[in-house]
PDB file of C-alpha atoms in Angstrom:
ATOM      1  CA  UNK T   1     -13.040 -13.557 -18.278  1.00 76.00           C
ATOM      2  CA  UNK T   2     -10.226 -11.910 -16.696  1.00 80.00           C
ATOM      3  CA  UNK T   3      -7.017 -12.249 -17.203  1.00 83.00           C
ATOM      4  CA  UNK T   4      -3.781 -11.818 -16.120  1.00 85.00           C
ATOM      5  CA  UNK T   5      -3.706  -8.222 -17.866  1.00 86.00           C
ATOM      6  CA  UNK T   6      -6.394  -6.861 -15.754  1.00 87.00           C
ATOM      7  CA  UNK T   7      -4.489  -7.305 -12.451  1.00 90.00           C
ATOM      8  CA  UNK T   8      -1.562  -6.025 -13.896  1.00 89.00           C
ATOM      9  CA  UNK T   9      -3.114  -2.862 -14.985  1.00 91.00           C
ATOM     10  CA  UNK T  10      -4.750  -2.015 -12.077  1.00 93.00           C
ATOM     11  CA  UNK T  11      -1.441  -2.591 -10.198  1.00 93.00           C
ATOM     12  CA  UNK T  12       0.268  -0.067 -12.351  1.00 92.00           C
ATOM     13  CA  UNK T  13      -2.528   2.240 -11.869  1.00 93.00           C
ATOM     14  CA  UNK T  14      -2.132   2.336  -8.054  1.00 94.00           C
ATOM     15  CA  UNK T  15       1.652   2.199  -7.966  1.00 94.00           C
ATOM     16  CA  UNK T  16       1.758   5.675 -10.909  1.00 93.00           C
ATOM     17  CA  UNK T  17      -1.258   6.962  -7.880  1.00 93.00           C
ATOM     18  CA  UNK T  18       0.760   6.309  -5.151  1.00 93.00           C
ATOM     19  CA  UNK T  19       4.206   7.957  -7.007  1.00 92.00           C
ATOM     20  CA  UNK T  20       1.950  11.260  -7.807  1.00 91.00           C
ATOM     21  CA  UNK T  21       0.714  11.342  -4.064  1.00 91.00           C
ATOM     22  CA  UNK T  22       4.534  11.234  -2.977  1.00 90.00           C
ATOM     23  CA  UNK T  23       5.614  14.210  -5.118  1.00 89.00           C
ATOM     24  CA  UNK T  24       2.685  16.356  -4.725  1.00 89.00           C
ATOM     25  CA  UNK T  25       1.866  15.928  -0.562  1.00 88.00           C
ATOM     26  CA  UNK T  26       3.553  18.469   1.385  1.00 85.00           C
ATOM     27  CA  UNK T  27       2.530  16.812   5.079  1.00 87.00           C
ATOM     28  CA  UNK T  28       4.515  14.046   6.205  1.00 88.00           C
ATOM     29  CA  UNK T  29       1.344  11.919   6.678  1.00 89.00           C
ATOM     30  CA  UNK T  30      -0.357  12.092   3.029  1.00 90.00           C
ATOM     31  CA  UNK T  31       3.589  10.895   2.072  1.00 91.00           C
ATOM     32  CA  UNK T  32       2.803   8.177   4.122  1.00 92.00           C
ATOM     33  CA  UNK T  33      -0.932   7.259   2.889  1.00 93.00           C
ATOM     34  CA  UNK T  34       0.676   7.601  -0.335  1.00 94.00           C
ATOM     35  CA  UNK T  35       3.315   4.897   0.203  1.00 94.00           C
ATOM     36  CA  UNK T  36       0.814   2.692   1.351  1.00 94.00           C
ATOM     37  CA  UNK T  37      -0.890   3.201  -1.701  1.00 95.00           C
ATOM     38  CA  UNK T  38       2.322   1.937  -3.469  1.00 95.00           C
ATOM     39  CA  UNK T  39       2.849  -0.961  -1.191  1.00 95.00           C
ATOM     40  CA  UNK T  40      -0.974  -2.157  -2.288  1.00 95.00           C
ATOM     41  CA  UNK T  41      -0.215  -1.888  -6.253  1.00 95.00           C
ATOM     42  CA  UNK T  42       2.823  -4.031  -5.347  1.00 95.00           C
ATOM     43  CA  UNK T  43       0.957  -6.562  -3.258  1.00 95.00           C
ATOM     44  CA  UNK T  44      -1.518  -6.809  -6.173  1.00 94.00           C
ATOM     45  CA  UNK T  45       0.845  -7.242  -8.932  1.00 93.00           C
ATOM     46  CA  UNK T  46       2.689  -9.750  -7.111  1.00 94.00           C
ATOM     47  CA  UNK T  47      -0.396 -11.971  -6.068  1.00 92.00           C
ATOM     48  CA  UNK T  48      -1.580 -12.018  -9.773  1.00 91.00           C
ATOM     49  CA  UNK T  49       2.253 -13.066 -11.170  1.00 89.00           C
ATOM     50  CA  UNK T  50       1.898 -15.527  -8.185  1.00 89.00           C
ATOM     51  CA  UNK T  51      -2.080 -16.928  -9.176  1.00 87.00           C
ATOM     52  CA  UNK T  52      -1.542 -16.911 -12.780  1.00 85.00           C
ATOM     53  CA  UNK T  53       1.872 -17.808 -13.554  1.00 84.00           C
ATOM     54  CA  UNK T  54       3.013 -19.810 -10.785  1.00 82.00           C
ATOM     55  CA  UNK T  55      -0.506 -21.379  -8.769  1.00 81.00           C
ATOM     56  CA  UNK T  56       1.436 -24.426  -6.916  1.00 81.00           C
ATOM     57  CA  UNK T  57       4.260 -22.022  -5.598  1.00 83.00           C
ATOM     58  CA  UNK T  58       3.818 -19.685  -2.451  1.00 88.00           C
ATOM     59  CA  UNK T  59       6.787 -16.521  -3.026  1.00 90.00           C
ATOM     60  CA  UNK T  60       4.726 -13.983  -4.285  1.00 90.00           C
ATOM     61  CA  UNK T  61       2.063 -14.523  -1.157  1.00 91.00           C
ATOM     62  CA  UNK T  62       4.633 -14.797   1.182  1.00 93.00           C
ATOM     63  CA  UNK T  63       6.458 -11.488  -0.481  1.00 93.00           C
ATOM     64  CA  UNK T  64       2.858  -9.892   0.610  1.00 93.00           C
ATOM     65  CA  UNK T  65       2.921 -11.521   4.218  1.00 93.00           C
ATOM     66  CA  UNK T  66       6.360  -9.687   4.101  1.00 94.00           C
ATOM     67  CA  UNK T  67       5.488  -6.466   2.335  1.00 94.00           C
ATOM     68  CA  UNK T  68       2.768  -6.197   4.715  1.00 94.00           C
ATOM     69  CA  UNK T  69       4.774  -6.794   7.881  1.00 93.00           C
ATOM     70  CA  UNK T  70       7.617  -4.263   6.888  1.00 94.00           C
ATOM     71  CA  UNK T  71       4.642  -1.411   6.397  1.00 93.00           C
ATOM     72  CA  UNK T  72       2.962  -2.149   9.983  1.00 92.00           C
ATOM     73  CA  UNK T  73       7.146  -1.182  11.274  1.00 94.00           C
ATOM     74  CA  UNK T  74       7.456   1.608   9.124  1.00 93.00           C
ATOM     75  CA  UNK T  75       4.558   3.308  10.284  1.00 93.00           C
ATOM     76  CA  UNK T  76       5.070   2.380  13.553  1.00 92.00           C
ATOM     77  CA  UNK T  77       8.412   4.395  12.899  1.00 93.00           C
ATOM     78  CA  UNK T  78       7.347   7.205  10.905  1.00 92.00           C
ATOM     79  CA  UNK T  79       4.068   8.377  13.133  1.00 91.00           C
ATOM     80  CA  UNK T  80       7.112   8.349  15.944  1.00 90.00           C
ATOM     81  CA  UNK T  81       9.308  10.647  14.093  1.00 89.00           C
ATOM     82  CA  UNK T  82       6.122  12.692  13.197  1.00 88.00           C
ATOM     83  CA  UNK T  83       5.065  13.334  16.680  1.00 87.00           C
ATOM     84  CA  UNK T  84       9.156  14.266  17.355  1.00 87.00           C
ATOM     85  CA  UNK T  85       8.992  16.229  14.477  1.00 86.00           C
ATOM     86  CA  UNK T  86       5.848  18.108  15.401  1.00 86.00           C
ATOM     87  CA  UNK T  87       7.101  19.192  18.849  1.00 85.00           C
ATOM     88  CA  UNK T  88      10.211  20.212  17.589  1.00 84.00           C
ATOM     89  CA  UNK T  89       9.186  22.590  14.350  1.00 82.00           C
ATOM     90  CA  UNK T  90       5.087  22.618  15.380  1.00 82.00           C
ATOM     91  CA  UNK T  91       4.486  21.596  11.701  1.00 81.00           C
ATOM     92  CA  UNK T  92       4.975  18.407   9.870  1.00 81.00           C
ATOM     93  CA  UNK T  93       5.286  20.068   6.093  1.00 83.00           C
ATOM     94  CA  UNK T  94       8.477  18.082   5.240  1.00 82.00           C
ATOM     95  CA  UNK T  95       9.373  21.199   3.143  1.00 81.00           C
ATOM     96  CA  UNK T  96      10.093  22.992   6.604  1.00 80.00           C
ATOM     97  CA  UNK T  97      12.065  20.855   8.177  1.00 82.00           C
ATOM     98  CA  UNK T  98      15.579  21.226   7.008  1.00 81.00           C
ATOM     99  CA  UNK T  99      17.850  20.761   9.411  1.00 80.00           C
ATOM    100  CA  UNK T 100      20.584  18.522   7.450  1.00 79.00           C
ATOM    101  CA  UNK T 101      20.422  21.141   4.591  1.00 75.00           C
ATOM    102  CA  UNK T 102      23.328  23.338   3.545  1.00 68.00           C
TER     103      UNK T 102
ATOM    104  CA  UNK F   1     -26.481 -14.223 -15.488  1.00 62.00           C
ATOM    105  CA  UNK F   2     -23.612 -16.801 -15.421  1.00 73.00           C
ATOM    106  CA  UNK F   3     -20.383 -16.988 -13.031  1.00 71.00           C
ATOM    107  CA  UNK F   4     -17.720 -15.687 -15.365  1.00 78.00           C
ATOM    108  CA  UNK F   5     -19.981 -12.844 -16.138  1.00 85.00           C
ATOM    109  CA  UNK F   6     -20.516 -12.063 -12.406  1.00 85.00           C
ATOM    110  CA  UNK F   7     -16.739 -12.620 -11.688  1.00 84.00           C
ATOM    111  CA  UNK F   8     -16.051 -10.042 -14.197  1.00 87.00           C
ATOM    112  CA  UNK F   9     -18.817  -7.431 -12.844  1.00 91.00           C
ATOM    113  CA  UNK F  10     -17.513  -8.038  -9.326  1.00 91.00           C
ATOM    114  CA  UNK F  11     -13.564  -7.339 -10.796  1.00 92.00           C
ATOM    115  CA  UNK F  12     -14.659  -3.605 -12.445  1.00 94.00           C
ATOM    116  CA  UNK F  13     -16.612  -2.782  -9.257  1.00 95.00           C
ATOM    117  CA  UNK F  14     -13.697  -3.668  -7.075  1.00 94.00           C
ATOM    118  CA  UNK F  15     -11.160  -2.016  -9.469  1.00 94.00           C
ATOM    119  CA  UNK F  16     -13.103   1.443  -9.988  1.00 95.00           C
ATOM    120  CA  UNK F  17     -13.408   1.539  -5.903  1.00 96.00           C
ATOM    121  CA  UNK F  18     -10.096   0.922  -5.589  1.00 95.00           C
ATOM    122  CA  UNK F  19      -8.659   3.493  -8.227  1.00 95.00           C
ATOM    123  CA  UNK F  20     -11.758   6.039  -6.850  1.00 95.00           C
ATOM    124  CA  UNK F  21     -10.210   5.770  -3.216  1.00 95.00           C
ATOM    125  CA  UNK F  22      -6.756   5.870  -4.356  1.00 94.00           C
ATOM    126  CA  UNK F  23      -7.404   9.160  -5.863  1.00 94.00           C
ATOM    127  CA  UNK F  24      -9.193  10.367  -3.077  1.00 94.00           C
ATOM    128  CA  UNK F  25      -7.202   9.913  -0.512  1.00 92.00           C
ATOM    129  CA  UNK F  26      -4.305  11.275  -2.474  1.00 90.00           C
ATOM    130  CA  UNK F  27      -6.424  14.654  -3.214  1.00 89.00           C
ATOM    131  CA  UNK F  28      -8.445  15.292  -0.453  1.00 87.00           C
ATOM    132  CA  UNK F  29      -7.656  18.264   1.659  1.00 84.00           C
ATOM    133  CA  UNK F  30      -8.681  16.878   5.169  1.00 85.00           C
ATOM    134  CA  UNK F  31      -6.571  14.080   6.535  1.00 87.00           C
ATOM    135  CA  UNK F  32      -9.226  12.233   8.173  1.00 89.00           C
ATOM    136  CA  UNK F  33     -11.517  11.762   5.168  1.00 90.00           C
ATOM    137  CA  UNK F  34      -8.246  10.710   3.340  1.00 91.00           C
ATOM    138  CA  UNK F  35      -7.447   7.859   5.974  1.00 92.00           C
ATOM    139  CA  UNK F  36     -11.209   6.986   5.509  1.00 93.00           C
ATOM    140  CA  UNK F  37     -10.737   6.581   1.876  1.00 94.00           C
ATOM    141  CA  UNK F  38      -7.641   5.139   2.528  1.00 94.00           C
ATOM    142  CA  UNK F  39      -9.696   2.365   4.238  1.00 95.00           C
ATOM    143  CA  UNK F  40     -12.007   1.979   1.537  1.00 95.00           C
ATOM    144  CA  UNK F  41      -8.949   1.411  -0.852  1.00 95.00           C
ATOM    145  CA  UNK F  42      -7.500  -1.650   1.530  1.00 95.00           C
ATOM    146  CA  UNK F  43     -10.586  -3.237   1.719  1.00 95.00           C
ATOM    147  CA  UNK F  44     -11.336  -3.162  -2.061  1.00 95.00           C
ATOM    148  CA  UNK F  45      -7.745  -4.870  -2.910  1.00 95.00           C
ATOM    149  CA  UNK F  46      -8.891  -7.728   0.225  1.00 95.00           C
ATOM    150  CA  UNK F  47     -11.776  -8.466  -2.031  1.00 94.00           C
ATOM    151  CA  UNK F  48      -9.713  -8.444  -5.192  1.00 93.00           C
ATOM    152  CA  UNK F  49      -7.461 -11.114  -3.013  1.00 92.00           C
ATOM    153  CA  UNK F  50     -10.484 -12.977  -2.490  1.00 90.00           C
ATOM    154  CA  UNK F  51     -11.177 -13.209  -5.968  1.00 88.00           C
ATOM    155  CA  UNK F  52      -8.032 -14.519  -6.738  1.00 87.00           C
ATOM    156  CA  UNK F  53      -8.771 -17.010  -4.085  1.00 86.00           C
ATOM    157  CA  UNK F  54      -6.522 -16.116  -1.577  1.00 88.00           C
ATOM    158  CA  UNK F  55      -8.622 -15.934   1.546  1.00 89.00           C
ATOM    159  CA  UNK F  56      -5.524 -16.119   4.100  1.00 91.00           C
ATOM    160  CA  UNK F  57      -4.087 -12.891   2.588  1.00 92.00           C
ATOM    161  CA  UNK F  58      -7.487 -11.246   2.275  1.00 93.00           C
ATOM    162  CA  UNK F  59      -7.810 -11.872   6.193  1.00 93.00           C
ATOM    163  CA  UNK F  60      -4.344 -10.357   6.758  1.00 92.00           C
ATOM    164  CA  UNK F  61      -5.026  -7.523   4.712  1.00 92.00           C
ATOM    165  CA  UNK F  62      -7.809  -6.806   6.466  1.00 94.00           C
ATOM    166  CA  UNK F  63      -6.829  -7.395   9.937  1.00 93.00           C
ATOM    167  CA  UNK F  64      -3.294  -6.274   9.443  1.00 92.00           C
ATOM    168  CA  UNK F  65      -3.682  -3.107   7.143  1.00 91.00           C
ATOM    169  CA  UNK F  66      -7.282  -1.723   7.721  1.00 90.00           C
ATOM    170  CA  UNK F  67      -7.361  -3.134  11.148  1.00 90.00           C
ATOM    171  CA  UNK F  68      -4.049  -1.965  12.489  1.00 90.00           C
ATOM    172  CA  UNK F  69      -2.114   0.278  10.159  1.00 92.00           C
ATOM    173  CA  UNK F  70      -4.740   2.811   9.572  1.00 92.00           C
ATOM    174  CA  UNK F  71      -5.756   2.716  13.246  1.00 92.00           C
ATOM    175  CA  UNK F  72      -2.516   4.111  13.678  1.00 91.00           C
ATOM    176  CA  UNK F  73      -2.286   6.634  11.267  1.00 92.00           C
ATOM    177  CA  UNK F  74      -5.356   7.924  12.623  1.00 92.00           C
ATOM    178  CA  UNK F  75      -4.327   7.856  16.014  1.00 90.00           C
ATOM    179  CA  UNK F  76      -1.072  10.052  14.521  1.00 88.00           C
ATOM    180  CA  UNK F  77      -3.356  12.375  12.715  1.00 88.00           C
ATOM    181  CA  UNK F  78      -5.692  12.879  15.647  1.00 89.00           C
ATOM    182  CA  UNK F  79      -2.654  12.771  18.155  1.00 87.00           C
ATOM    183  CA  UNK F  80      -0.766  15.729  15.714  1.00 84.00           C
ATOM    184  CA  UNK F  81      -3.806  17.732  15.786  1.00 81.00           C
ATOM    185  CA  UNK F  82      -4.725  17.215  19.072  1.00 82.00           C
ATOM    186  CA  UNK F  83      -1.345  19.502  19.781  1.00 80.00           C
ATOM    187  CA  UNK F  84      -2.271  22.532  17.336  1.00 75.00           C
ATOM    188  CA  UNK F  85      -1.734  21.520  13.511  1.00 70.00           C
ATOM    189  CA  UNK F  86      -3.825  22.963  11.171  1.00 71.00           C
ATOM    190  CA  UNK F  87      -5.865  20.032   9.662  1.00 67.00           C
ATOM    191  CA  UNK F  88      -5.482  21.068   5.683  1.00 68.00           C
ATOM    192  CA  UNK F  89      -2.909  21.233   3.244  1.00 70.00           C
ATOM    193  CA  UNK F  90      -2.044  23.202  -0.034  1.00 73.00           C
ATOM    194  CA  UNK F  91      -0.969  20.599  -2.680  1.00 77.00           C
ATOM    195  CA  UNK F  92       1.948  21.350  -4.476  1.00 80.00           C
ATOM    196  CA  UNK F  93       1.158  22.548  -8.184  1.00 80.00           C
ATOM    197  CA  UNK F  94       4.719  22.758 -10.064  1.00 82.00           C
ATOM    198  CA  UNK F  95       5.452  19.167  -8.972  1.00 81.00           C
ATOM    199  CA  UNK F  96       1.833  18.029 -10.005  1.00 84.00           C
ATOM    200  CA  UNK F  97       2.494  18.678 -13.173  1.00 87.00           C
ATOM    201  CA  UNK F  98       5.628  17.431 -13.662  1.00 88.00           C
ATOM    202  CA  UNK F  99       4.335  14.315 -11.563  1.00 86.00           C
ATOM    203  CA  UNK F 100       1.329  14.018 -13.538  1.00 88.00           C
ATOM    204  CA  UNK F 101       3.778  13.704 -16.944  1.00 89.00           C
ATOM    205  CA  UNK F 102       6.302  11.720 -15.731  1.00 89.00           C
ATOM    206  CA  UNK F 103       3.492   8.892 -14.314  1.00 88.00           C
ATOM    207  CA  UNK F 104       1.199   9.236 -17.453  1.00 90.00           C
ATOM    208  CA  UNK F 105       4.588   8.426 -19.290  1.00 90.00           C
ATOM    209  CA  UNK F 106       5.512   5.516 -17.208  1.00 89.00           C
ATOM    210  CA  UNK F 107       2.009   4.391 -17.145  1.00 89.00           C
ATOM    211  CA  UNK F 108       2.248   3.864 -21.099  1.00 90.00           C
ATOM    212  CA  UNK F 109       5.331   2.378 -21.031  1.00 88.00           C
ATOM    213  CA  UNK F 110       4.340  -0.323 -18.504  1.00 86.00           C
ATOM    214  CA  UNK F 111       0.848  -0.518 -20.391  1.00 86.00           C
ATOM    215  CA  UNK F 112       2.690  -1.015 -23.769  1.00 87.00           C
ATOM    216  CA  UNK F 113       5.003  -3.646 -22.098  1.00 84.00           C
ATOM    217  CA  UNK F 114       2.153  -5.520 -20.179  1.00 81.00           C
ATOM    218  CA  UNK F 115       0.004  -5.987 -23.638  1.00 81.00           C
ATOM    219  CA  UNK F 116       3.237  -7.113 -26.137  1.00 82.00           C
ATOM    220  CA  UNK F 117       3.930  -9.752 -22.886  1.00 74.00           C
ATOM    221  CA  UNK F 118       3.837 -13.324 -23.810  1.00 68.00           C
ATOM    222  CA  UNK F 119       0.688 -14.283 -21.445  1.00 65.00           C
ATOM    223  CA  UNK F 120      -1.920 -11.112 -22.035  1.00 56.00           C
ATOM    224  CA  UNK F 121      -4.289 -13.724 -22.032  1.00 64.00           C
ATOM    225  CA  UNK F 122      -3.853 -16.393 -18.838  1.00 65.00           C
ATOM    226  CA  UNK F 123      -6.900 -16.986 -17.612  1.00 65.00           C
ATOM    227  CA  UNK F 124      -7.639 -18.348 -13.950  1.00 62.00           C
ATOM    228  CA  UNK F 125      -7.404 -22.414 -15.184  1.00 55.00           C
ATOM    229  CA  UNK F 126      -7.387 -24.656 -11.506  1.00 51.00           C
ATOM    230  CA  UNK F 127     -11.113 -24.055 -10.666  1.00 56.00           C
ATOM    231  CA  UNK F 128     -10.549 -25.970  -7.298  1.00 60.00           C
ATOM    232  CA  UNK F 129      -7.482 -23.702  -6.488  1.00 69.00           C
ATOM    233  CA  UNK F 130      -7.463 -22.644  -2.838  1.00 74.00           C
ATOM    234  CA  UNK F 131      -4.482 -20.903  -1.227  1.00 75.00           C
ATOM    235  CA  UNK F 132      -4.087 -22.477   2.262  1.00 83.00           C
ATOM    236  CA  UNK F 133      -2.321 -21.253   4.953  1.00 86.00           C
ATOM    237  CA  UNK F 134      -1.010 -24.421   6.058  1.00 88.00           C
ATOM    238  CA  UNK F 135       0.946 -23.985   2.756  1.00 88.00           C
ATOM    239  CA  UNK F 136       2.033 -20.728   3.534  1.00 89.00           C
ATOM    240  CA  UNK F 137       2.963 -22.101   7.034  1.00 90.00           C
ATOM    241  CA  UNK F 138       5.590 -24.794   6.146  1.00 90.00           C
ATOM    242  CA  UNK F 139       6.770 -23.229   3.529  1.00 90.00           C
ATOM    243  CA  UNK F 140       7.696 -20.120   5.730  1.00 90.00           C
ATOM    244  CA  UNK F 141       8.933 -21.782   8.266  1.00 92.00           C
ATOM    245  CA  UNK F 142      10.900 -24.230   5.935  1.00 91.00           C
ATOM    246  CA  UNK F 143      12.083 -22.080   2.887  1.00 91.00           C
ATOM    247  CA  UNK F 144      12.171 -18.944   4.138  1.00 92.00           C
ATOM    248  CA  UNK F 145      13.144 -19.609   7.686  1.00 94.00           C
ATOM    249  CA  UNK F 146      16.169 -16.600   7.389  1.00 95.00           C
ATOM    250  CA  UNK F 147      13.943 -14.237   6.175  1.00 93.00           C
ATOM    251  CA  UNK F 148      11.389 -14.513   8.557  1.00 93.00           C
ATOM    252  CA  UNK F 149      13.531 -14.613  11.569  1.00 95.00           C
ATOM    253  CA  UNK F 150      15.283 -11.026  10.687  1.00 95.00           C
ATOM    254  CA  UNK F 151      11.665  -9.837  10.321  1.00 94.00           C
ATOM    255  CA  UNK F 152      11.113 -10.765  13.835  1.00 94.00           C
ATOM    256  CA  UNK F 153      13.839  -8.907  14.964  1.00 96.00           C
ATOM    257  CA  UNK F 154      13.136  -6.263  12.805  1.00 95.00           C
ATOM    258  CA  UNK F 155       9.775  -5.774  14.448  1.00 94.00           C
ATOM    259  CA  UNK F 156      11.936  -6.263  18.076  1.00 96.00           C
ATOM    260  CA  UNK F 157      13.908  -3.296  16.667  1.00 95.00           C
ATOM    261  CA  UNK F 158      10.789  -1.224  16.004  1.00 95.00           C
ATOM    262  CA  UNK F 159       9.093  -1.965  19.029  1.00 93.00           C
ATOM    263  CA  UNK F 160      12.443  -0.388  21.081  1.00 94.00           C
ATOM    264  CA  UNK F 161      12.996   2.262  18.485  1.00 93.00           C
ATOM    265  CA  UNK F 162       9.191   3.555  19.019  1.00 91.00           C
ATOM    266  CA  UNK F 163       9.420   3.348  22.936  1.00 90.00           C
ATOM    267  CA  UNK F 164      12.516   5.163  22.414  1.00 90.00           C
ATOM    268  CA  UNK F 165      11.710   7.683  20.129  1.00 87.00           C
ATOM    269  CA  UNK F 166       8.510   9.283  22.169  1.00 83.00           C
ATOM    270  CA  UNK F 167       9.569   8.441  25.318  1.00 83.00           C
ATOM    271  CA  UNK F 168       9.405  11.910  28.014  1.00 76.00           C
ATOM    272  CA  UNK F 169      12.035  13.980  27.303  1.00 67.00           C
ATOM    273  CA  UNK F 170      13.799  13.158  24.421  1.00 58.00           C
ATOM    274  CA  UNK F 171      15.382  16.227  22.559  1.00 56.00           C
TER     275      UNK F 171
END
């Protein structure tokens, strides 16, 4: 049967996926797959607290709904500054692009 | 073969896609095969929604995530490259390892907190349980009436902040 565990661990197991994605991408847009990949373990692990814990209420699905429409704008936002960023340094390896260093 | 062993099966199926795609699309070189993979991943976590009977937010998932968001990171990726990137990427190997620790570490210590929990055990129980969206409906529209108004502005804010931010010109 599965349990509660089992959702839990896979959740964990996308979120550490996602974290070594962010660290080791050097392109803006694996960063970017790689938060998504976060934003999933997070849905998951918040839809399992919210089946198994809590079945009558409706947060952790409507933290999803929200989780979910926050990612669509961010995107939306970050493939912007990518194309900006891409005319203005013709590359999009965030290790280049230093401008507010000192 | 019975339900709860077919419930099971279907859970380790959708769990080993979804790790397998996770890792892919973190590793692979090419961009495109990593949105692909990427794709793969989304779906595999709708059908792990659906097994949790939550149809509504399997739908969203799917039309929402694989349906729009990865549309437009593809468009981005194909867009980017269309002007001259190079479509490949050295991974950073310092920071892999030190990555690599740091989430293996974590990983036990959420592992070692998730199986000394008080409910290791809960089982799915309400067999008739069906997460409706006329639920979700009220209940957003009721009880979380504030929050979902500043994400409608939010998403106003977006909308002008894109326009803005590719329009002809800009420095």
């Amino acid at each position: 049967m599965i349990t509660l565990t089992h959702y839990l661990v896979l959740g964990a197991i996308l979120i550490c996926i996602g974290y070594l994605g962010m660290m080791v991408r050097k392109s803006a847009i694996g960063m970017l797959i790689s938060l998504e990949i976060i934003f999933n373990g997070i849905n998951l692990t918040a839809v399992a607290f919210n089946r198994f814990l809590h079945p009558d209420g409706v947060i952790g699905q409507i933290m999803v709904i929200f989780i979910i429409t926050v990612a669509a704008a961010e995107t939306a936002i970050a493939l912007a500054i990518m194309i900006n960023l891409f005319k203005k340094f013709k590359t999009i390896d965030v290790d280049e692009v230093n401008l507010m260093k000192w | 073969m019975n339900e709860s062993t077919f419930s099971q099966l279907l859970f380790y199926v959708l769990a080993a896609s979804s790790i397998f795609s996770a890792l892919s699309a973190t590793f692979m070189k090419d961009f495109f095969k990593c949105a692909l993979s990427f794709i793969l991943l989304l779906l595999s976590v709708a059908g792990l929604f659906l097994q949790m009977n939550m149809p509504f937010l399997a739908a969203l998932q799917v039309l929402v995530y694989a349906g729009g968001i990865t549309v437009l990171i593809l468009f981005g990726i194909m867009m980017i490259y269309q002007m001259g990137a190079e479509n490949s990427e050295r991974l950073r190997s310092t920071e892999m390892i030190v990555a690599a620790g740091v989430s293996i570490f974590s990983l036990g210590f959420v592992f070692i907190k998730i199986f000394s929990s008080a409910y290791p055990n809960l089982q799915i129980n309400s067999v008739g349980f069906l997460s409706s969206p006329k639920i979700l409906g009220e209940s957003l529209l009721n009880q979380f009436l504030l929050s979902f108004d500043i994400l409608s502005v939010l998403l106003l804010a977006v909308l002008i902040a894109t326009s803005a931010l590719v329009r002809k010109g800009v420095k």
